[in-house]
């Protein structure tokens, strides 16, 4: 037995919800669309799991954070899917995919066929066992990827008020969970092998700013070493964490955030893979024309940098999902996905945003003993990345626009002197003009020649049209 749908979304994360909403906006008919998810609930906003879900009071719980409330869109409850004729196949694992036959086989033996498949399988949390450490099955060892994981962390916190939590990993999950644990009056020690937190994005100076704030909240950092083993009692609970440097840390609970791996297994050997994900073109279409991929699992061309990248963030998931559906439903009207890489986080009372790429030379600005700091990254003479902590909505928009414009930078010292003011000035300009100085400094914006090309094109087109009109009239007279 099996079912057939025109469109199938494989995966039930953030991207699935935003794709479903976009399908309805673009006129999908009732009964045409199906979402298959291993989770037992409709798609929801995953960022809530490390923030509002773990709060000691006024906790976020479903249905309050179903997609698409994270982008100020309507909330898609199970009732919404039913009213729109979208089939939710929940709590269901797909064990194999046949790209040639356009079929998916579930763990229960059902075959689901499709005309167009949107892969939104996301990624899974890396487990300690993949690094040679056992103990992930202990009751008080937690990961954070889905709702079940968040419930496990919450239960562990409830069982050890005022206890000791060891957070393994200094990235997104580690930093956000550490903040939530502190808010719940848990003593937190963070352990990671890098020299500073958020090593893939932050500079040492930016990292130090956040580490100092965390320390003021009671967090202890142990850097340059890794977990080697657990002490586990007769009840199967971790009581201590052993580190490679010989340290022994008492533990009432452990949260592990050591990275993720895209869920590409169903398509290995069937689709082209790159950067650990499914390679797609500017329309988010894979090497098989019937299959699109979005979110964490997709490796797509970033036009701004002229290369293929796989981005692990909710904003990319939301926007790539919308664009893929547009490309599926209205291919002639949909251009290539032109995404500016964007990352953000909110912890305690702090909030930062980053746009672009963190390569090249770094220029920091702001008062690092205050509440607003920032940085620019300059590569090959152009500004390619911007970071801001403690900004206003207008200031965040300014650094985003400036990063997309990629202004030429001649004087790093002047850029540092202007700081945030540089982005505020540049963002007021419509399009880059011929080389002009900003505030009389050595910071130069280069005018691309696109405008000149466009003007010339209009003149040529008008000339051709006039000639065609004249020639047509002559032929009629002949």
PDB file of N, CA and C in Angstrom, residues 410 432-438 443-448:
ATOM      1  N   UNK A 410      40.125  51.538   1.975  1.00  0.00           N
ATOM      2  CA  UNK A 410      41.532  51.857   1.750  1.00  0.00           C
ATOM      3  C   UNK A 410      42.298  52.089   3.043  1.00  0.00           C
ATOM      4  N   UNK A 432      26.098  52.116  -4.854  1.00  0.00           N
ATOM      5  CA  UNK A 432      27.442  52.678  -4.888  1.00  0.00           C
ATOM      6  C   UNK A 432      27.621  53.622  -6.076  1.00  0.00           C
ATOM      7  N   UNK A 433      28.246  54.777  -5.854  1.00  0.00           N
ATOM      8  CA  UNK A 433      28.521  55.743  -6.912  1.00  0.00           C
ATOM      9  C   UNK A 433      29.978  55.670  -7.338  1.00  0.00           C
ATOM     10  N   UNK A 434      30.398  56.457  -8.382  1.00  0.00           N
ATOM     11  CA  UNK A 434      31.799  56.401  -8.772  1.00  0.00           C
ATOM     12  C   UNK A 434      32.661  56.744  -7.578  1.00  0.00           C
ATOM     13  N   UNK A 435      33.900  56.255  -7.530  1.00  0.00           N
ATOM     14  CA  UNK A 435      34.702  56.390  -6.329  1.00  0.00           C
ATOM     15  C   UNK A 435      34.514  57.739  -5.635  1.00  0.00           C
ATOM     16  N   UNK A 436      33.891  57.727  -4.447  1.00  0.00           N
ATOM     17  CA  UNK A 436      33.709  58.950  -3.681  1.00  0.00           C
ATOM     18  C   UNK A 436      34.132  58.667  -2.272  1.00  0.00           C
ATOM     19  N   UNK A 437      34.611  59.669  -1.614  1.00  0.00           N
ATOM     20  CA  UNK A 437      35.056  59.495  -0.240  1.00  0.00           C
ATOM     21  C   UNK A 437      33.884  59.643   0.707  1.00  0.00           C
ATOM     22  N   UNK A 438      33.905  58.860   1.771  1.00  0.00           N
ATOM     23  CA  UNK A 438      32.883  58.934   2.801  1.00  0.00           C
ATOM     24  C   UNK A 438      33.412  59.808   3.927  1.00  0.00           C
ATOM     25  N   UNK A 443      38.131  56.134   3.114  1.00  0.00           N
ATOM     26  CA  UNK A 443      37.248  55.004   2.869  1.00  0.00           C
ATOM     27  C   UNK A 443      36.517  55.260   1.567  1.00  0.00           C
ATOM     28  N   UNK A 444      36.653  54.353   0.617  1.00  0.00           N
ATOM     29  CA  UNK A 444      36.146  54.623  -0.723  1.00  0.00           C
ATOM     30  C   UNK A 444      35.091  53.613  -1.105  1.00  0.00           C
ATOM     31  N   UNK A 445      34.032  54.115  -1.717  1.00  0.00           N
ATOM     32  CA  UNK A 445      33.033  53.237  -2.318  1.00  0.00           C
ATOM     33  C   UNK A 445      33.290  53.215  -3.807  1.00  0.00           C
ATOM     34  N   UNK A 446      33.283  52.018  -4.377  1.00  0.00           N
ATOM     35  CA  UNK A 446      33.486  51.942  -5.823  1.00  0.00           C
ATOM     36  C   UNK A 446      32.152  51.786  -6.513  1.00  0.00           C
ATOM     37  N   UNK A 447      32.015  52.518  -7.604  1.00  0.00           N
ATOM     38  CA  UNK A 447      30.779  52.405  -8.379  1.00  0.00           C
ATOM     39  C   UNK A 447      30.933  51.280  -9.384  1.00  0.00           C
ATOM     40  N   UNK A 448      30.062  50.257  -9.315  1.00  0.00           N
ATOM     41  CA  UNK A 448      30.121  49.234 -10.341  1.00  0.00           C
ATOM     42  C   UNK A 448      29.642  49.824 -11.657  1.00  0.00           C
TER      43      UNK A 448
END
